[in-house]
Amino acid sequence: MSDNSKYLWWQTGVVYQIYPRSFMDANGDGIGDLPGVIQRLDYLKEILGVDAIWISPIYPSPMKDFGYDVSDYCGIHPMFGSMANFDRLLEETHKRGMKLLLDLVPNHTSDEHPWFLESRSSRNNPKRDWYFWRDPLPSPANGRGAGGEDLPPNNWLSCFGGPAWEWDERTGQYYLHTFAKEQPDLDFRNPEVVEAMLDSMRFWLDKGVDGFRVDVITGMIKDALLRDEPANPAWDGVEPFASLQHIHSSNLPEVHEIIRRMRALVDSYPQRVLIGEIFALPNAELVKYYGANLDECHLPFNFGLIWIPWTLEAVRGKIEDYEAALPPGAWPNWVLGNHDQPRIATRAGRDRARAAAMLLLTLRGTPTWYNGDELGMENVTIPPELVQDPPAVNQPELAELLGRDPERTPMQWDDSPNAGFTSAGARPWLPLAADYKQVNVARQLEDPRSFLNFFRQLMALRKSSPALTVGSYRSLELGSPEAQANCFVYERQAEDQRLLVALNFSGREQALGLSLPGNGTILLSTGLDREGEIDLSKFSLAPNQGCLILL
Ligand code: NOJ
């Protein structure tokens, strides 16, 4: 057996994402909070066996983007609790042997952050150049104005709809916002901004947090000349933001220097981790965020399994491509869902969600799991009058496509009113899923074949298996062409332990035609209905089934 102790916790462990507004509400205001998270730590540790928690932003914020608009990097929003609550959360998490990661949001602040209030107050305020302030382009010069009006400084678009520039009457200039207009972008070409952000990180590292997930890490540096972005020839005409190629506002070479500074700081504390949110980059670009000398992100989030249709061809293609792109020494990681993406049970379909979970937890590298997916929770349709997410509110015609409320609904703990998420009389900030009486933690714990019990067994097997946590990965060619077109089979191996993961992406039974001699032992099946010895050469998978087999 290989020696797991030479690997670090963020390599062998499973990261669990808590979206705090929706996880557990202890004070009955309908919004989740830190005391609520503390109440549920035993669920994470004892029931699921999670190793690390990443909690989405809990800082003071006007909540225009639900916490991703930070007005104080070193505080706690009273809605979530107090700093004393946070200290207790950290202590209780550590007491249980788990790690706690915060969400760092450096690309932009809230427009109510004191830095921005200063910056906006006058053109010669010392913090003016902490943000991007520019004069309008007079119409004849810009070549874009039809009606003779002055226009924003360039053609950049906000991810949440409309131009990326907001006019500020007081000082007569525009400021840049890649997201909502209440989220002005900081200028990381200014060394004072870099130092201020590093100071904020230091504050939490000194408290003992185990690292950060860094929001929009690729976007922290903008083109020095703020040049117009070219049209995207592959645009499908749907989402306006996708109509441009974001070559001057994202993924610029100079961003790597800022990330190296962050990494050096994180590395000056023992056993901390830096995870970067990398959005929609091909693998060859994504892996650059490990750093040329592996001196940037420990884990640049790999969203490869998020952007694809849930077909065998797409999934296998992504995995092989990513494995091939990884630089030597880089530790892989995989993500199936988060608070910005439709839930996996909705994307892959309820029948295939278990096999998707088996995939995530048996691929090589660190998995990140989104709260509630362990119940098979699905996206919830939000009635128009209850829609809250800015891209959906700003672009109602695209709400269904872009709105992120459906994957952010409250966690379903039991079948009591409000699903045990908040007190019975409260009004949860987003509606609960209609099926919460059937789909909830308490009920699934009692059902020996539930999604939750399947997930728990998968987590336990992963933890106890060196092949799964640190072993090698190799996909297998299948004997029958039909199986090859419908099933994904790979081997994980660490020294004397060899495991086979076999996943059927089709709704039909598939004989795999494995050219492996002898017998194997099924350790786990997605339906929790198959185990024990099998003849490998005759092995078939039931429709949509996944099996974990010891060779
Ligand atoms: C990515 C975050 O995950 C998302 O929720 C947020 O809206 C944007 N970054 C802007 O911070």
mmCIF file with all atom_site columns, C-alpha atoms in Angstrom, residues 374-515:
data_model
loop_
_atom_site.group_PDB
_atom_site.id
_atom_site.type_symbol
_atom_site.label_atom_id
_atom_site.label_alt_id
_atom_site.label_comp_id
_atom_site.label_asym_id
_atom_site.label_entity_id
_atom_site.label_seq_id
_atom_site.pdbx_PDB_ins_code
_atom_site.Cartn_x
_atom_site.Cartn_y
_atom_site.Cartn_z
_atom_site.occupancy
_atom_site.B_iso_or_equiv
_atom_site.pdbx_formal_charge
_atom_site.auth_seq_id
_atom_site.auth_comp_id
_atom_site.auth_asym_id
_atom_site.auth_atom_id
_atom_site.pdbx_PDB_model_num
ATOM 1   C CA . GLU A 1 374 ? -25.463 14.441 -1.902  1.00 0.00 ? 374 GLU A CA 1
ATOM 2   C CA . LEU A 1 375 ? -29.262 14.213 -1.685  1.00 0.00 ? 375 LEU A CA 1
ATOM 3   C CA . GLY A 1 376 ? -29.700 14.365 -5.430  1.00 0.00 ? 376 GLY A CA 1
ATOM 4   C CA . MET A 1 377 ? -31.233 17.825 -5.025  1.00 0.00 ? 377 MET A CA 1
ATOM 5   C CA . GLU A 1 378 ? -32.347 19.312 -8.321  1.00 0.00 ? 378 GLU A CA 1
ATOM 6   C CA . ASN A 1 379 ? -32.735 22.856 -9.614  1.00 0.00 ? 379 ASN A CA 1
ATOM 7   C CA . VAL A 1 380 ? -35.885 24.526 -8.352  1.00 0.00 ? 380 VAL A CA 1
ATOM 8   C CA . THR A 1 381 ? -37.990 26.632 -10.698 1.00 0.00 ? 381 THR A CA 1
ATOM 9   C CA . ILE A 1 382 ? -38.294 30.098 -9.194  1.00 0.00 ? 382 ILE A CA 1
ATOM 10  C CA . PRO A 1 383 ? -41.494 32.039 -9.940  1.00 0.00 ? 383 PRO A CA 1
ATOM 11  C CA . PRO A 1 384 ? -40.655 35.348 -11.692 1.00 0.00 ? 384 PRO A CA 1
ATOM 12  C CA . GLU A 1 385 ? -41.697 37.472 -8.713  1.00 0.00 ? 385 GLU A CA 1
ATOM 13  C CA . LEU A 1 386 ? -39.210 35.653 -6.463  1.00 0.00 ? 386 LEU A CA 1
ATOM 14  C CA . VAL A 1 387 ? -36.185 35.830 -8.783  1.00 0.00 ? 387 VAL A CA 1
ATOM 15  C CA . GLN A 1 388 ? -33.264 37.528 -7.011  1.00 0.00 ? 388 GLN A CA 1
ATOM 16  C CA . ASP A 1 389 ? -30.049 36.810 -8.870  1.00 0.00 ? 389 ASP A CA 1
ATOM 17  C CA . PRO A 1 390 ? -28.678 39.928 -10.643 1.00 0.00 ? 390 PRO A CA 1
ATOM 18  C CA . PRO A 1 391 ? -28.057 38.459 -14.139 1.00 0.00 ? 391 PRO A CA 1
ATOM 19  C CA . ALA A 1 392 ? -31.647 37.182 -14.142 1.00 0.00 ? 392 ALA A CA 1
ATOM 20  C CA . VAL A 1 393 ? -33.128 40.357 -12.686 1.00 0.00 ? 393 VAL A CA 1
ATOM 21  C CA . ASN A 1 394 ? -31.190 42.532 -15.189 1.00 0.00 ? 394 ASN A CA 1
ATOM 22  C CA . GLN A 1 395 ? -32.053 40.360 -18.193 1.00 0.00 ? 395 GLN A CA 1
ATOM 23  C CA . PRO A 1 396 ? -35.515 38.894 -17.488 1.00 0.00 ? 396 PRO A CA 1
ATOM 24  C CA . GLU A 1 397 ? -35.740 37.426 -20.984 1.00 0.00 ? 397 GLU A CA 1
ATOM 25  C CA . LEU A 1 398 ? -32.654 35.316 -20.165 1.00 0.00 ? 398 LEU A CA 1
ATOM 26  C CA . ALA A 1 399 ? -33.613 34.546 -16.568 1.00 0.00 ? 399 ALA A CA 1
ATOM 27  C CA . GLU A 1 400 ? -34.136 30.871 -17.222 1.00 0.00 ? 400 GLU A CA 1
ATOM 28  C CA . LEU A 1 401 ? -30.760 30.508 -18.882 1.00 0.00 ? 401 LEU A CA 1
ATOM 29  C CA . LEU A 1 402 ? -28.658 32.724 -16.621 1.00 0.00 ? 402 LEU A CA 1
ATOM 30  C CA . GLY A 1 403 ? -30.438 32.814 -13.258 1.00 0.00 ? 403 GLY A CA 1
ATOM 31  C CA . ARG A 1 404 ? -28.584 31.054 -10.438 1.00 0.00 ? 404 ARG A CA 1
ATOM 32  C CA . ASP A 1 405 ? -31.352 31.021 -7.837  1.00 0.00 ? 405 ASP A CA 1
ATOM 33  C CA . PRO A 1 406 ? -32.520 27.523 -8.873  1.00 0.00 ? 406 PRO A CA 1
ATOM 34  C CA . GLU A 1 407 ? -29.312 25.899 -7.575  1.00 0.00 ? 407 GLU A CA 1
ATOM 35  C CA . ARG A 1 408 ? -29.217 28.030 -4.427  1.00 0.00 ? 408 ARG A CA 1
ATOM 36  C CA . THR A 1 409 ? -32.436 26.958 -2.716  1.00 0.00 ? 409 THR A CA 1
ATOM 37  C CA . PRO A 1 410 ? -32.326 25.939 0.960   1.00 0.00 ? 410 PRO A CA 1
ATOM 38  C CA . MET A 1 411 ? -30.793 22.674 2.086   1.00 0.00 ? 411 MET A CA 1
ATOM 39  C CA . GLN A 1 412 ? -33.376 19.985 2.822   1.00 0.00 ? 412 GLN A CA 1
ATOM 40  C CA . TRP A 1 413 ? -32.707 18.550 6.280   1.00 0.00 ? 413 TRP A CA 1
ATOM 41  C CA . ASP A 1 414 ? -36.017 16.894 7.161   1.00 0.00 ? 414 ASP A CA 1
ATOM 42  C CA . ASP A 1 415 ? -39.709 16.860 6.322   1.00 0.00 ? 415 ASP A CA 1
ATOM 43  C CA . SER A 1 416 ? -40.793 19.464 8.879   1.00 0.00 ? 416 SER A CA 1
ATOM 44  C CA . PRO A 1 417 ? -42.133 22.828 7.643   1.00 0.00 ? 417 PRO A CA 1
ATOM 45  C CA . ASN A 1 418 ? -39.268 24.665 5.887   1.00 0.00 ? 418 ASN A CA 1
ATOM 46  C CA . ALA A 1 419 ? -37.343 21.398 5.703   1.00 0.00 ? 419 ALA A CA 1
ATOM 47  C CA . GLY A 1 420 ? -35.534 22.041 8.987   1.00 0.00 ? 420 GLY A CA 1
ATOM 48  C CA . PHE A 1 421 ? -33.562 24.800 7.225   1.00 0.00 ? 421 PHE A CA 1
ATOM 49  C CA . THR A 1 422 ? -35.226 27.569 9.216   1.00 0.00 ? 422 THR A CA 1
ATOM 50  C CA . SER A 1 423 ? -37.938 27.811 11.838  1.00 0.00 ? 423 SER A CA 1
ATOM 51  C CA . ALA A 1 424 ? -41.434 26.768 10.835  1.00 0.00 ? 424 ALA A CA 1
ATOM 52  C CA . GLY A 1 425 ? -42.892 30.278 10.751  1.00 0.00 ? 425 GLY A CA 1
ATOM 53  C CA . ALA A 1 426 ? -40.024 31.892 8.839   1.00 0.00 ? 426 ALA A CA 1
ATOM 54  C CA . ARG A 1 427 ? -39.946 32.680 5.140   1.00 0.00 ? 427 ARG A CA 1
ATOM 55  C CA . PRO A 1 428 ? -36.838 31.183 3.517   1.00 0.00 ? 428 PRO A CA 1
ATOM 56  C CA . TRP A 1 429 ? -35.036 33.701 1.266   1.00 0.00 ? 429 TRP A CA 1
ATOM 57  C CA . LEU A 1 430 ? -35.602 31.376 -1.701  1.00 0.00 ? 430 LEU A CA 1
ATOM 58  C CA . PRO A 1 431 ? -38.438 28.874 -1.999  1.00 0.00 ? 431 PRO A CA 1
ATOM 59  C CA . LEU A 1 432 ? -37.848 25.275 -0.996  1.00 0.00 ? 432 LEU A CA 1
ATOM 60  C CA . ALA A 1 433 ? -37.945 22.458 -3.509  1.00 0.00 ? 433 ALA A CA 1
ATOM 61  C CA . ALA A 1 434 ? -41.464 21.050 -3.763  1.00 0.00 ? 434 ALA A CA 1
ATOM 62  C CA . ASP A 1 435 ? -40.146 17.516 -3.135  1.00 0.00 ? 435 ASP A CA 1
ATOM 63  C CA . TYR A 1 436 ? -38.406 18.288 0.163   1.00 0.00 ? 436 TYR A CA 1
ATOM 64  C CA . LYS A 1 437 ? -40.691 15.976 2.141   1.00 0.00 ? 437 LYS A CA 1
ATOM 65  C CA . GLN A 1 438 ? -39.256 13.036 0.226   1.00 0.00 ? 438 GLN A CA 1
ATOM 66  C CA . VAL A 1 439 ? -35.797 14.390 -0.572  1.00 0.00 ? 439 VAL A CA 1
ATOM 67  C CA . ASN A 1 440 ? -34.157 15.292 2.732   1.00 0.00 ? 440 ASN A CA 1
ATOM 68  C CA . VAL A 1 441 ? -31.307 14.213 4.975   1.00 0.00 ? 441 VAL A CA 1
ATOM 69  C CA . ALA A 1 442 ? -33.395 12.596 7.730   1.00 0.00 ? 442 ALA A CA 1
ATOM 70  C CA . ARG A 1 443 ? -35.438 10.478 5.375   1.00 0.00 ? 443 ARG A CA 1
ATOM 71  C CA . GLN A 1 444 ? -32.494 9.425  3.253   1.00 0.00 ? 444 GLN A CA 1
ATOM 72  C CA . LEU A 1 445 ? -30.534 8.362  6.321   1.00 0.00 ? 445 LEU A CA 1
ATOM 73  C CA . GLU A 1 446 ? -33.299 5.883  7.085   1.00 0.00 ? 446 GLU A CA 1
ATOM 74  C CA . ASP A 1 447 ? -33.463 4.501  3.570   1.00 0.00 ? 447 ASP A CA 1
ATOM 75  C CA . PRO A 1 448 ? -30.600 2.035  3.102   1.00 0.00 ? 448 PRO A CA 1
ATOM 76  C CA . ARG A 1 449 ? -30.548 2.591  -0.676  1.00 0.00 ? 449 ARG A CA 1
ATOM 77  C CA . SER A 1 450 ? -30.844 6.365  -0.726  1.00 0.00 ? 450 SER A CA 1
ATOM 78  C CA . PHE A 1 451 ? -28.578 8.727  -2.624  1.00 0.00 ? 451 PHE A CA 1
ATOM 79  C CA . LEU A 1 452 ? -27.188 9.941  0.689   1.00 0.00 ? 452 LEU A CA 1
ATOM 80  C CA . ASN A 1 453 ? -26.279 6.451  1.862   1.00 0.00 ? 453 ASN A CA 1
ATOM 81  C CA . PHE A 1 454 ? -24.709 5.715  -1.508  1.00 0.00 ? 454 PHE A CA 1
ATOM 82  C CA . PHE A 1 455 ? -22.700 8.932  -1.219  1.00 0.00 ? 455 PHE A CA 1
ATOM 83  C CA . ARG A 1 456 ? -21.563 8.106  2.312   1.00 0.00 ? 456 ARG A CA 1
ATOM 84  C CA . GLN A 1 457 ? -20.289 4.709  1.241   1.00 0.00 ? 457 GLN A CA 1
ATOM 85  C CA . LEU A 1 458 ? -18.531 6.255  -1.711  1.00 0.00 ? 458 LEU A CA 1
ATOM 86  C CA . MET A 1 459 ? -16.830 8.791  0.561   1.00 0.00 ? 459 MET A CA 1
ATOM 87  C CA . ALA A 1 460 ? -15.786 6.081  3.010   1.00 0.00 ? 460 ALA A CA 1
ATOM 88  C CA . LEU A 1 461 ? -14.381 3.864  0.258   1.00 0.00 ? 461 LEU A CA 1
ATOM 89  C CA . ARG A 1 462 ? -12.486 6.758  -1.215  1.00 0.00 ? 462 ARG A CA 1
ATOM 90  C CA . LYS A 1 463 ? -10.979 7.667  2.127   1.00 0.00 ? 463 LYS A CA 1
ATOM 91  C CA . SER A 1 464 ? -9.806  4.134  2.860   1.00 0.00 ? 464 SER A CA 1
ATOM 92  C CA . SER A 1 465 ? -8.428  3.447  -0.598  1.00 0.00 ? 465 SER A CA 1
ATOM 93  C CA . PRO A 1 466 ? -4.931  4.583  -1.589  1.00 0.00 ? 466 PRO A CA 1
ATOM 94  C CA . ALA A 1 467 ? -5.746  3.740  -5.212  1.00 0.00 ? 467 ALA A CA 1
ATOM 95  C CA . LEU A 1 468 ? -8.617  6.245  -5.174  1.00 0.00 ? 468 LEU A CA 1
ATOM 96  C CA . THR A 1 469 ? -6.955  9.000  -3.197  1.00 0.00 ? 469 THR A CA 1
ATOM 97  C CA . VAL A 1 470 ? -3.458  8.979  -4.655  1.00 0.00 ? 470 VAL A CA 1
ATOM 98  C CA . GLY A 1 471 ? -3.274  6.226  -7.257  1.00 0.00 ? 471 GLY A CA 1
ATOM 99  C CA . SER A 1 472 ? -2.629  6.374  -10.980 1.00 0.00 ? 472 SER A CA 1
ATOM 100 C CA . TYR A 1 473 ? -5.370  6.686  -13.614 1.00 0.00 ? 473 TYR A CA 1
ATOM 101 C CA . ARG A 1 474 ? -5.713  4.757  -16.872 1.00 0.00 ? 474 ARG A CA 1
ATOM 102 C CA . SER A 1 475 ? -8.806  4.414  -19.045 1.00 0.00 ? 475 SER A CA 1
ATOM 103 C CA . LEU A 1 476 ? -9.563  1.053  -20.638 1.00 0.00 ? 476 LEU A CA 1
ATOM 104 C CA . GLU A 1 477 ? -10.537 0.175  -24.184 1.00 0.00 ? 477 GLU A CA 1
ATOM 105 C CA . LEU A 1 478 ? -13.618 -2.075 -24.083 1.00 0.00 ? 478 LEU A CA 1
ATOM 106 C CA . GLY A 1 479 ? -13.996 -5.275 -26.076 1.00 0.00 ? 479 GLY A CA 1
ATOM 107 C CA . SER A 1 480 ? -17.457 -4.624 -27.429 1.00 0.00 ? 480 SER A CA 1
ATOM 108 C CA . PRO A 1 481 ? -17.990 -1.565 -29.694 1.00 0.00 ? 481 PRO A CA 1
ATOM 109 C CA . GLU A 1 482 ? -21.380 -0.975 -28.126 1.00 0.00 ? 482 GLU A CA 1
ATOM 110 C CA . ALA A 1 483 ? -19.893 -0.889 -24.648 1.00 0.00 ? 483 ALA A CA 1
ATOM 111 C CA . GLN A 1 484 ? -17.090 1.369  -25.861 1.00 0.00 ? 484 GLN A CA 1
ATOM 112 C CA . ALA A 1 485 ? -19.711 3.802  -27.164 1.00 0.00 ? 485 ALA A CA 1
ATOM 113 C CA . ASN A 1 486 ? -21.743 3.757  -23.952 1.00 0.00 ? 486 ASN A CA 1
ATOM 114 C CA . CYS A 1 487 ? -19.525 2.948  -20.996 1.00 0.00 ? 487 CYS A CA 1
ATOM 115 C CA . PHE A 1 488 ? -16.528 4.548  -19.362 1.00 0.00 ? 488 PHE A CA 1
ATOM 116 C CA . VAL A 1 489 ? -14.141 2.210  -17.563 1.00 0.00 ? 489 VAL A CA 1
ATOM 117 C CA . TYR A 1 490 ? -10.906 3.220  -15.888 1.00 0.00 ? 490 TYR A CA 1
ATOM 118 C CA . GLU A 1 491 ? -8.421  1.761  -13.508 1.00 0.00 ? 491 GLU A CA 1
ATOM 119 C CA . ARG A 1 492 ? -6.962  3.396  -10.424 1.00 0.00 ? 492 ARG A CA 1
ATOM 120 C CA . GLN A 1 493 ? -3.902  1.792  -8.944  1.00 0.00 ? 493 GLN A CA 1
ATOM 121 C CA . ALA A 1 494 ? -1.617  2.391  -5.995  1.00 0.00 ? 494 ALA A CA 1
ATOM 122 C CA . GLU A 1 495 ? 1.023   -0.239 -5.449  1.00 0.00 ? 495 GLU A CA 1
ATOM 123 C CA . ASP A 1 496 ? -0.812  -3.507 -4.770  1.00 0.00 ? 496 ASP A CA 1
ATOM 124 C CA . GLN A 1 497 ? -4.330  -2.056 -4.880  1.00 0.00 ? 497 GLN A CA 1
ATOM 125 C CA . ARG A 1 498 ? -6.119  -2.001 -8.240  1.00 0.00 ? 498 ARG A CA 1
ATOM 126 C CA . LEU A 1 499 ? -9.659  -0.732 -8.633  1.00 0.00 ? 499 LEU A CA 1
ATOM 127 C CA . LEU A 1 500 ? -11.864 -0.545 -11.653 1.00 0.00 ? 500 LEU A CA 1
ATOM 128 C CA . VAL A 1 501 ? -14.526 2.126  -12.063 1.00 0.00 ? 501 VAL A CA 1
ATOM 129 C CA . ALA A 1 502 ? -17.179 1.148  -14.606 1.00 0.00 ? 502 ALA A CA 1
ATOM 130 C CA . LEU A 1 503 ? -19.894 3.653  -15.568 1.00 0.00 ? 503 LEU A CA 1
ATOM 131 C CA . ASN A 1 504 ? -22.773 3.073  -17.931 1.00 0.00 ? 504 ASN A CA 1
ATOM 132 C CA . PHE A 1 505 ? -23.954 6.299  -19.592 1.00 0.00 ? 505 PHE A CA 1
ATOM 133 C CA . SER A 1 506 ? -26.793 4.562  -21.425 1.00 0.00 ? 506 SER A CA 1
ATOM 134 C CA . GLY A 1 507 ? -30.267 3.527  -20.392 1.00 0.00 ? 507 GLY A CA 1
ATOM 135 C CA . ARG A 1 508 ? -29.585 -0.050 -21.573 1.00 0.00 ? 508 ARG A CA 1
ATOM 136 C CA . GLU A 1 509 ? -27.746 -2.962 -20.027 1.00 0.00 ? 509 GLU A CA 1
ATOM 137 C CA . GLN A 1 510 ? -24.184 -3.187 -21.368 1.00 0.00 ? 510 GLN A CA 1
ATOM 138 C CA . ALA A 1 511 ? -21.856 -6.197 -21.475 1.00 0.00 ? 511 ALA A CA 1
ATOM 139 C CA . LEU A 1 512 ? -18.419 -4.635 -21.162 1.00 0.00 ? 512 LEU A CA 1
ATOM 140 C CA . GLY A 1 513 ? -16.304 -7.284 -22.886 1.00 0.00 ? 513 GLY A CA 1
ATOM 141 C CA . LEU A 1 514 ? -13.479 -6.661 -20.420 1.00 0.00 ? 514 LEU A CA 1
ATOM 142 C CA . SER A 1 515 ? -10.288 -8.425 -21.408 1.00 0.00 ? 515 SER A CA 1
#
